[in-house]
Each structure stands twice: as C-alpha cells, then as structure tokens.
Amino acid sequence: MEKKSNGLVIFLIVVVVLVSILYMRSRSSKNSNVMVNSETNSNASNKTTNETSATKETSDTMQKNLDTFTVKVTENGFEPSTVTIKAGTKVVWINNSGQDSNVSSAFHPTHLVYPPLNLGSFSDGDSVSLIFDKPGTYKYHNHLDPSQFGEIVVE
Amino acid sequence: MLKNIIRVPKIQLAFCLVAIYASTLFNKFLPLYIFYLIYCVGLTVFFDLLFMKLKKTASFIPWAGVVSGIIIALLANPKLSAYIIVLASFLSMFSKHFLIIHGRHIFNPAAFGLFFSHLIFKENISWWGVSFQKFGFDLKHLIFFVILLFPAYVSVMRLRRYRIIAAFLIMYVLLLSFIGLSLNLSPPFDSTLLFFALVMLPEPMTSPNKRSRQIFYAVAAALISVFISSGFIIQGFAFLAYIPDPLIFSVLVCNFLFFEGGELYGKEK
C-alpha cells in the first residue's frame, strides 16, 4: 500500500512539472514568436543582398515584391528550414537530395494540422509548390525522414 | 542454454529491432548511425545496471535496457545533441525502476524517456528509423517493409497482444476517415504507425492483460493521438502544440489510465 502511494506521489509530481512546463511555454511563445519573425526576416534580406550584390535599399525593395520563395531539399534537410513570407507568396521546394523526398504537414505521421501542405513525395530534381494565403505558422516535415523538418511563417 | 535464451520474447524483440536498424543502414548508410546505436544502447544499459545497483536488486543481462536503447536510437533524431539522448536514456530507465507500483512499472520506459527529454528541449520525436519503409511491390521496398513487421512475431504470436494492435489500427483508420469524410486505408500501411502499433503500444508490462481492457486501451490511444494531431484541438488549447509527439503522448496517457499493476488487478496477471 505504501509503495503504491509512493508511486502515485511521484507520478503526480511528474504531472505537475509537465503541466507547469507546458503552461510556461504557452505563455512565453507569444513573445518568442515576434523575435523569431524579425530574425528570419533579416536572414532572408541578407540572402537576397548576397546573391544580387545590391545595396540594402535594393534588397528591401526585392523583399517587398517577392512572390516566390525557394526551399532546397538537400541530404541535410530543408534549406532554409525556417522561412518568413508575406501572405500570397508561393513557396517552391526543389529536391536536390539525390533521393525521393516528401513535404507533409505536421504532425508526423497524421499530417492533419494543415492538409493543403501535404504535397507528397517527389523525386530528385523535381519540385512541389504551394501558395500560402493566410497568415500563420505552418510546420512541415519530410515524411520519409522526419528528422528533416521546417516551418513557413506567413505574415 | 542458448535455445532457452532466444525463446525469451524480450530478446527476440531486441533481435527484431536490430534487424530494423540494420535496414535503415542499408537505406542510407552513415558511419555515425552505427556509433549512434551503440551510444543509445550503451547509455540505457548503463543506467539500467546503475539503478539495479542502487536498488540492490540482482544484476542480470539488462535486455529491457537493450530494447529501450534500440527504440530510442530508432526514434530520436541522430542529429540531436548528445545530452538529449543521455537524458532520454536516464529517464527511460528511471521510469522503469522507480515509477512502479507493486513491482510493475507504469509507463513504457522508452516512450517516457523520449517524451520528457524532447519536451524539455523543445524537440519533436523524429521516428527517423521507421519512416522510410514504404509499402510497395518492388523488391527493395518489400524487404524493408517485411523487416519492419518482424516485431509482430513477438507482439502477436508470443505475447498475444493482437487485440491491441487490431483495435488501434481499425480505430485510427476510422477516425482519420471520419475527419477526411472518406475511407482512408493508407494508415495501416504507414511504417511509423505500424511500428507504434507493433512495438510501443503492446509492451507487455505496461499494457492491460484483460481482453476488454486491451480494446479500450487501444481505442483510447487512437482517439488521443488523432485528436492531438488534428488542428481542431490545437486551436483551442495552444499548449498542446508543444507536445513532442501525439503517438508517444497517447501511449503514456493510456499506460496510466489502464494500468493493471495495483491490487485490484493483481490476480489477473
């Protein structure tokens, strides 16, 4: 009887710790989301600047007019893994991994969170795409290797 | 002697899991993956032996630690930081030795370790070693898929947990079909789902023995995992988005809800 109650006490402690962690994370997520967005925006801007050797002003103009964003699928996963775009932007995934790849919505393996993002499998050299109309954060992964994942942040 | 050893279901399961891991090496070989398996199994065996020592129980070959280690290696992303794997191994063996009632552990050890280690470090459980086995009629895919089914010999033939496996898969298909409003028969052939149904869910120490409870246990696991996976729940309860994996979460909840280690069910063991 004593052992049973000890076990229950330990379990209750674990539950309390779990709920506390979840609660704290849900509270802090709103603040951290803002930071992540601004960080990825600046990354995207830098990338454009490097590729075109343009001035910062030109880069900003391109960012505003951008309506297609390319994500490369390599052996190491999605590059870049986090993308911040404006609503209405088309995201294209190009498979350069040397084998079949896949783009599927979270969670693995049900893919129910955002079904339009279930773009399925595509061979090396092929591409798939989707236009994101509504603001939000869309998480996805490679169903054939779920250690590869990414997210699209639509503003 | 050897004949008796290889008749033990736990040891048979360990061999089945090694076969699955070997198939992942054939699919995509990296030397890192061999070291990763040794690392995971070494850690779980170490913590298993350590806790046996602390509890002053008789030391024996820790096959449960070996099985948990291989499961962690198959499910946790090899690119994760090494300390997350240390934590997963520690927690899995901690739950096996200390979260017990009447000598029976409450939670599936590997699931417990994976869930809380990934939760703490905000990672998703990847299932990387049991995701590439697509069902197909070409030889390569067929061989990989058949190897994935090896654990069925232990869970269905030896442990007789087929009710759990069947009830879970049927309920899962029905729920997904209900959400999609058309019969969706692909889930039973999904490698991740099959591995979960054949290995994680029917673990003998943490799943019910009574037939009717086995059905409820499996149905509850399907319900919980599908509803957490769907966007409907997440919109209402944002914190659920931080759950590292709906399947692993569902098995832990059901381990607790349907635990039979107490006095009420002691006679049915």
XYZ file of C-alpha atoms in Angstrom:
424
model
C 0.000 0.000 0.000
C 2.859 2.325 0.939
C 4.688 1.536 -2.301
C 1.523 2.253 -4.259
C 1.057 5.650 -2.656
C 4.741 6.477 -3.214
C 4.338 5.670 -6.885
C 1.267 7.866 -7.156
C 3.017 10.759 -5.412
C 5.950 10.525 -7.845
C 3.539 10.403 -10.760
C 1.619 13.432 -9.521
C 4.898 15.345 -9.185
C 5.766 14.455 -12.784
C 2.299 15.580 -13.947
C 2.589 18.881 -12.075
C 6.049 19.502 -13.567
C 4.766 18.666 -17.048
C 1.749 20.956 -16.786
C 3.961 23.753 -15.418
C 6.411 23.429 -18.321
C 3.587 23.435 -20.869
C 1.958 26.406 -19.224
C 5.178 28.437 -19.108
C 5.922 27.642 -22.731
C 2.464 28.616 -23.920
C 2.895 31.939 -22.106
C 6.370 32.641 -23.482
C 5.574 31.515 -27.044
C 3.810 34.776 -27.993
C 6.893 36.854 -27.150
C 9.374 34.467 -28.750
C 7.333 34.295 -31.988
C 7.877 38.007 -32.555
C 11.633 37.587 -32.090
C 11.804 34.604 -34.458
C 9.915 36.516 -37.166
C 12.212 39.520 -37.101
C 15.295 37.289 -37.083
C 14.203 35.255 -40.105
C 13.184 38.412 -41.964
C 16.673 39.802 -41.596
C 18.159 36.461 -42.718
C 16.023 36.483 -45.861
C 17.030 40.039 -46.554
C 20.733 39.219 -46.184
C 20.427 36.267 -48.523
C 18.929 38.444 -51.249
C 21.633 41.052 -50.777
C 24.425 38.495 -51.101
C 23.034 36.937 -54.229
C 22.487 40.180 -56.119
C 25.338 42.234 -54.641
C 22.851 45.038 -54.378
C 22.536 47.757 -51.782
C 20.388 47.329 -48.699
C 17.776 49.601 -50.253
C 17.508 47.385 -53.334
C 17.300 44.302 -51.134
C 14.404 45.756 -49.179
C 12.544 46.544 -52.391
C 13.039 42.978 -53.640
C 11.800 41.602 -50.332
C 8.573 43.573 -50.697
C 7.978 42.362 -54.276
C 8.948 38.775 -53.575
C 6.152 36.395 -54.559
C 8.099 33.139 -54.849
C 10.431 31.640 -52.288
C 12.555 28.581 -52.992
C 13.435 25.985 -50.376
C 16.132 23.496 -51.329
C 15.851 19.914 -50.153
C 19.349 18.544 -49.614
C 20.794 15.478 -47.887
C 20.817 17.513 -44.685
C 17.198 18.607 -44.903
C 15.303 21.750 -45.845
C 17.403 24.844 -46.531
C 16.408 27.259 -45.167
C 14.389 25.379 -42.600
C 12.520 28.487 -41.434
C 11.062 30.871 -43.976
C 9.158 34.099 -43.333
C 6.990 35.312 -46.200
C 4.106 37.647 -46.935
C 0.600 36.237 -47.487
C 0.113 35.252 -51.132
C 3.700 34.080 -51.614
C 4.356 30.842 -53.460
C 6.872 28.518 -51.821
C 8.691 26.058 -54.090
C 10.564 23.054 -52.728
C 13.275 21.753 -55.089
C 14.631 18.288 -54.395
C 18.433 18.224 -54.633
C 18.868 15.443 -52.079
C 19.754 12.667 -54.520
C 16.763 10.568 -53.433
C 12.989 10.777 -53.040
C 11.799 13.450 -50.659
C 8.464 14.472 -49.211
C 6.687 17.547 -47.866
C 3.933 16.854 -45.347
C 2.138 18.946 -42.750
C 2.705 18.426 -39.010
C 2.280 16.158 -37.064
C 4.065 13.029 -38.161
C 2.509 10.665 -39.225
C -1.069 12.004 -39.393
C -0.404 15.305 -41.239
C -3.701 16.768 -40.077
C -2.717 20.257 -38.919
C -2.756 21.836 -42.414
C -3.740 19.243 -45.077
C -3.048 21.531 -48.116
C 0.622 21.284 -47.153
C 0.567 17.518 -47.746
C 2.384 17.814 -51.063
C 3.546 14.204 -51.013
C 6.689 12.570 -52.332
C 8.768 13.885 -55.237
C 11.890 12.546 -56.934
C 15.367 14.034 -57.069
C 15.348 17.033 -59.425
C 11.580 17.535 -59.149
C 9.798 20.279 -57.252
C 6.497 20.903 -55.475
C 4.917 24.222 -54.526
C 2.134 25.820 -52.525
C 0.762 29.365 -52.260
C 0.244 30.498 -48.662
C -2.708 32.879 -48.452
C -3.399 33.104 -44.741
C -1.054 34.399 -42.032
C 0.161 31.804 -39.552
C 2.954 29.373 -38.821
C 2.909 26.199 -40.913
C 5.136 23.352 -39.758
C 6.093 20.543 -42.104
C 8.495 17.621 -42.387
C 9.828 15.004 -44.779
C 7.578 12.038 -44.110
C 10.263 9.663 -45.433
C 12.820 11.103 -42.987
C 11.055 13.084 -40.258
C 14.386 14.177 -38.813
C 14.161 16.780 -41.614
C 11.603 19.478 -40.842
C 10.853 23.132 -41.439
C 8.320 25.878 -40.982
C 6.762 28.618 -43.061
C 5.833 31.782 -41.199
C 3.256 33.777 -43.170
C 2.768 37.400 -42.157
C 21.042 -22.873 -22.839
C 21.224 -20.675 -25.963
C 17.952 -22.164 -27.138
C 16.253 -21.098 -23.915
C 17.700 -17.596 -24.107
C 16.470 -16.895 -27.626
C 12.977 -18.028 -26.639
C 12.574 -15.040 -24.323
C 10.242 -12.516 -26.034
C 12.308 -9.537 -24.871
C 15.427 -10.955 -26.510
C 13.516 -11.837 -29.655
C 12.219 -8.273 -29.797
C 15.764 -6.952 -29.423
C 16.845 -9.003 -32.455
C 13.841 -7.768 -34.457
C 14.696 -4.156 -33.623
C 18.341 -4.679 -34.585
C 17.129 -6.037 -37.930
C 15.035 -2.894 -38.457
C 18.006 -0.721 -37.532
C 20.206 -2.660 -39.958
C 17.661 -1.987 -42.709
C 17.976 1.756 -42.044
C 21.716 1.410 -42.654
C 21.041 -0.270 -45.985
C 18.649 2.521 -46.917
C 21.035 5.333 -46.008
C 24.461 4.436 -44.673
C 26.405 6.803 -42.468
C 29.099 5.538 -40.036
C 27.521 7.909 -37.495
C 24.443 5.691 -37.369
C 26.429 2.667 -36.136
C 28.016 4.694 -33.337
C 24.642 6.224 -32.559
C 23.086 2.802 -31.923
C 25.984 1.753 -29.697
C 25.749 5.069 -27.858
C 21.995 4.764 -27.189
C 22.113 1.119 -26.137
C 25.240 1.706 -24.038
C 23.555 4.522 -22.143
C 20.328 2.664 -21.391
C 22.226 -0.468 -20.325
C 24.474 1.660 -18.114
C 21.536 3.379 -16.385
C 19.663 0.075 -16.109
C 22.619 -1.544 -14.325
C 23.210 1.563 -12.217
C 19.619 1.626 -10.950
C 19.732 -2.138 -10.304
C 22.790 -1.491 -8.154
C 21.112 1.397 -6.326
C 18.041 -0.737 -5.626
C 20.314 -3.616 -4.621
C 18.495 -5.999 -6.926
C 20.276 -8.918 -8.533
C 22.184 -7.888 -11.639
C 21.427 -9.743 -14.853
C 21.777 -9.036 -18.547
C 19.609 -5.911 -18.957
C 17.668 -6.886 -22.049
C 14.986 -4.308 -21.252
C 17.701 -1.657 -21.369
C 18.892 -3.016 -24.702
C 15.363 -2.880 -26.165
C 14.764 0.636 -24.856
C 18.127 1.751 -26.232
C 17.383 0.471 -29.724
C 13.929 2.095 -29.673
C 15.490 5.419 -28.633
C 18.046 5.056 -31.450
C 15.270 4.402 -33.996
C 13.009 7.243 -32.856
C 15.271 10.094 -31.697
C 16.931 12.173 -34.385
C 20.652 11.212 -34.636
C 21.437 14.902 -35.226
C 20.212 15.824 -31.743
C 22.671 16.987 -29.113
C 24.256 14.105 -27.235
C 22.930 15.258 -23.853
C 19.308 14.893 -25.017
C 19.998 11.216 -25.653
C 21.645 10.938 -22.228
C 18.526 12.441 -20.665
C 16.203 10.194 -22.684
C 18.147 7.104 -21.595
C 18.278 8.218 -17.978
C 14.553 8.993 -17.823
C 13.561 5.778 -19.541
C 15.459 3.648 -17.031
C 14.379 5.874 -14.146
C 10.734 5.253 -15.004
C 11.397 1.528 -15.325
C 12.978 1.284 -11.880
C 11.237 3.949 -9.824
C 7.814 4.752 -11.292
C 6.481 1.380 -10.244
C 3.517 0.016 -8.356
C 3.691 -3.474 -6.900
C 6.858 -4.209 -8.835
C 5.379 -3.257 -12.174
C 6.401 -0.101 -13.996
C 3.603 2.215 -15.058
C 4.989 3.673 -18.267
C 6.609 2.297 -21.379
C 10.239 3.174 -20.488
C 11.416 4.219 -23.950
C 8.270 6.300 -24.507
C 8.690 8.008 -21.143
C 12.349 8.874 -21.759
C 11.751 10.087 -25.303
C 8.723 12.168 -24.387
C 10.142 14.116 -21.461
C 13.634 14.607 -22.893
C 12.144 16.016 -26.112
C 9.589 18.088 -24.216
C 12.266 19.750 -22.093
C 14.434 20.617 -25.088
C 11.513 21.575 -27.375
C 12.254 18.898 -29.939
C 9.908 16.667 -31.913
C 10.385 12.924 -31.868
C 11.552 12.127 -35.382
C 10.804 8.380 -35.915
C 13.633 8.597 -38.484
C 14.449 4.862 -38.438
C 10.884 3.677 -39.008
C 9.609 6.136 -41.603
C 11.204 5.216 -44.905
C 9.684 1.710 -45.176
C 7.026 2.466 -47.768
C 4.773 -0.421 -48.753
C 5.487 -1.360 -52.353
C 5.764 -4.360 -54.613
C 9.329 -3.769 -55.790
C 11.868 -5.986 -54.020
C 13.667 -3.257 -52.074
C 10.531 -1.744 -50.559
C 9.020 -5.155 -49.910
C 12.083 -6.387 -47.991
C 12.248 -3.233 -45.849
C 8.531 -3.452 -45.146
C 8.670 -7.131 -44.154
C 11.592 -6.440 -41.798
C 9.502 -3.711 -40.175
C 6.862 -6.362 -39.449
C 9.305 -8.683 -37.616
C 8.187 -7.440 -34.156
C 4.704 -8.764 -34.973
C 6.078 -12.248 -34.244
C 6.711 -11.187 -30.662
C 3.692 -8.972 -30.017
C 1.132 -11.074 -31.903
C 2.421 -14.670 -31.777
C 4.296 -14.744 -28.467
C 2.580 -12.105 -26.326
C -0.898 -12.438 -27.846
C -1.438 -8.675 -27.928
C -3.195 -8.784 -31.305
C -6.376 -7.239 -29.914
C -4.488 -4.074 -29.031
C -2.839 -3.856 -32.433
C -6.019 -4.549 -34.404
C -8.250 -2.279 -32.315
C -5.760 0.596 -32.544
C -5.294 0.380 -36.307
C -9.015 -0.009 -37.011
C -9.929 2.907 -34.756
C -7.171 5.027 -36.257
C -8.399 4.378 -39.809
C -11.994 5.132 -38.834
C -11.070 8.381 -37.098
C -8.944 9.635 -39.985
C -11.661 8.618 -42.417
C -14.236 10.469 -40.347
C -12.123 13.644 -40.365
C -11.420 13.309 -44.099
C -15.009 12.217 -44.782
C -13.853 9.329 -46.981
C -12.424 5.920 -46.161
C -8.673 6.361 -45.789
C -6.980 2.949 -45.842
C -3.388 4.124 -46.102
C -2.657 4.461 -42.335
C -2.363 0.703 -41.640
C 0.488 0.603 -44.158
C 2.273 3.615 -42.738
C 5.566 2.411 -41.289
C 5.591 4.789 -38.306
C 2.099 3.789 -37.308
C 2.851 0.084 -37.727
C 5.952 0.320 -35.575
C 3.979 2.153 -32.912
C 1.179 -0.429 -33.013
C 3.514 -3.449 -33.019
C 6.207 -2.311 -30.590
C 5.279 0.682 -28.444
C 1.614 0.102 -27.673
C 1.571 -3.641 -26.769
C 4.540 -3.540 -24.363
C 3.581 -6.391 -22.003
C 4.392 -4.751 -18.663
C 2.518 -1.518 -19.342
C -0.471 -2.664 -21.407
C -3.558 -4.373 -19.944
C -3.865 -8.147 -19.740
C -7.629 -8.311 -19.603
C -9.112 -8.651 -23.095
C -11.830 -5.993 -22.809
C -9.376 -3.501 -21.300
C -6.945 -4.165 -24.139
C -9.587 -2.979 -26.602
C -10.405 0.155 -24.582
C -6.693 0.846 -24.153
C -6.070 0.721 -27.900
C -9.182 2.733 -28.787
C -8.244 5.407 -26.256
C -4.709 5.614 -27.683
C -6.088 6.101 -31.201
C -8.564 8.749 -30.021
C -5.973 10.737 -28.083
C -3.310 10.662 -30.785
C -5.667 11.614 -33.628
C -7.314 14.464 -31.762
C -3.978 15.910 -30.657
C -2.673 15.551 -34.210
C -5.591 17.477 -35.629
C -5.617 21.228 -35.760
C -9.016 21.466 -34.050
C -7.719 20.773 -30.592
C -4.596 22.868 -31.005
C -6.648 25.931 -31.881
C -8.492 25.571 -28.598
C -5.560 24.562 -26.414
C -2.416 26.157 -27.810
C -0.118 24.448 -25.307
C -0.853 21.060 -26.913
C 1.257 22.202 -29.870
C 4.283 21.735 -27.612
C 3.664 18.046 -27.130
C 6.662 16.426 -28.837
C 4.675 13.586 -30.353
C 0.964 12.674 -30.297
C 1.544 8.919 -30.549
C 4.057 8.776 -27.714
C 1.875 11.044 -25.598
C -1.147 8.809 -26.177
C 0.676 5.663 -25.087
C 1.859 7.315 -21.863
C -1.628 8.565 -21.002
C -3.104 5.127 -21.701
C -0.343 3.379 -19.714
C -1.514 5.385 -16.722
C -5.260 5.161 -17.321
C -5.266 1.405 -17.902
C -2.534 0.377 -15.502
C -3.178 -3.051 -14.006
C -0.335 -3.309 -11.540
C -2.364 -2.403 -8.469
C -4.141 -4.640 -6.009
C -7.394 -4.590 -7.979
C -5.852 -6.361 -10.936
C -3.072 -8.272 -9.241
C -4.884 -11.580 -9.501
C -5.348 -11.297 -13.238
C -1.648 -11.184 -14.034
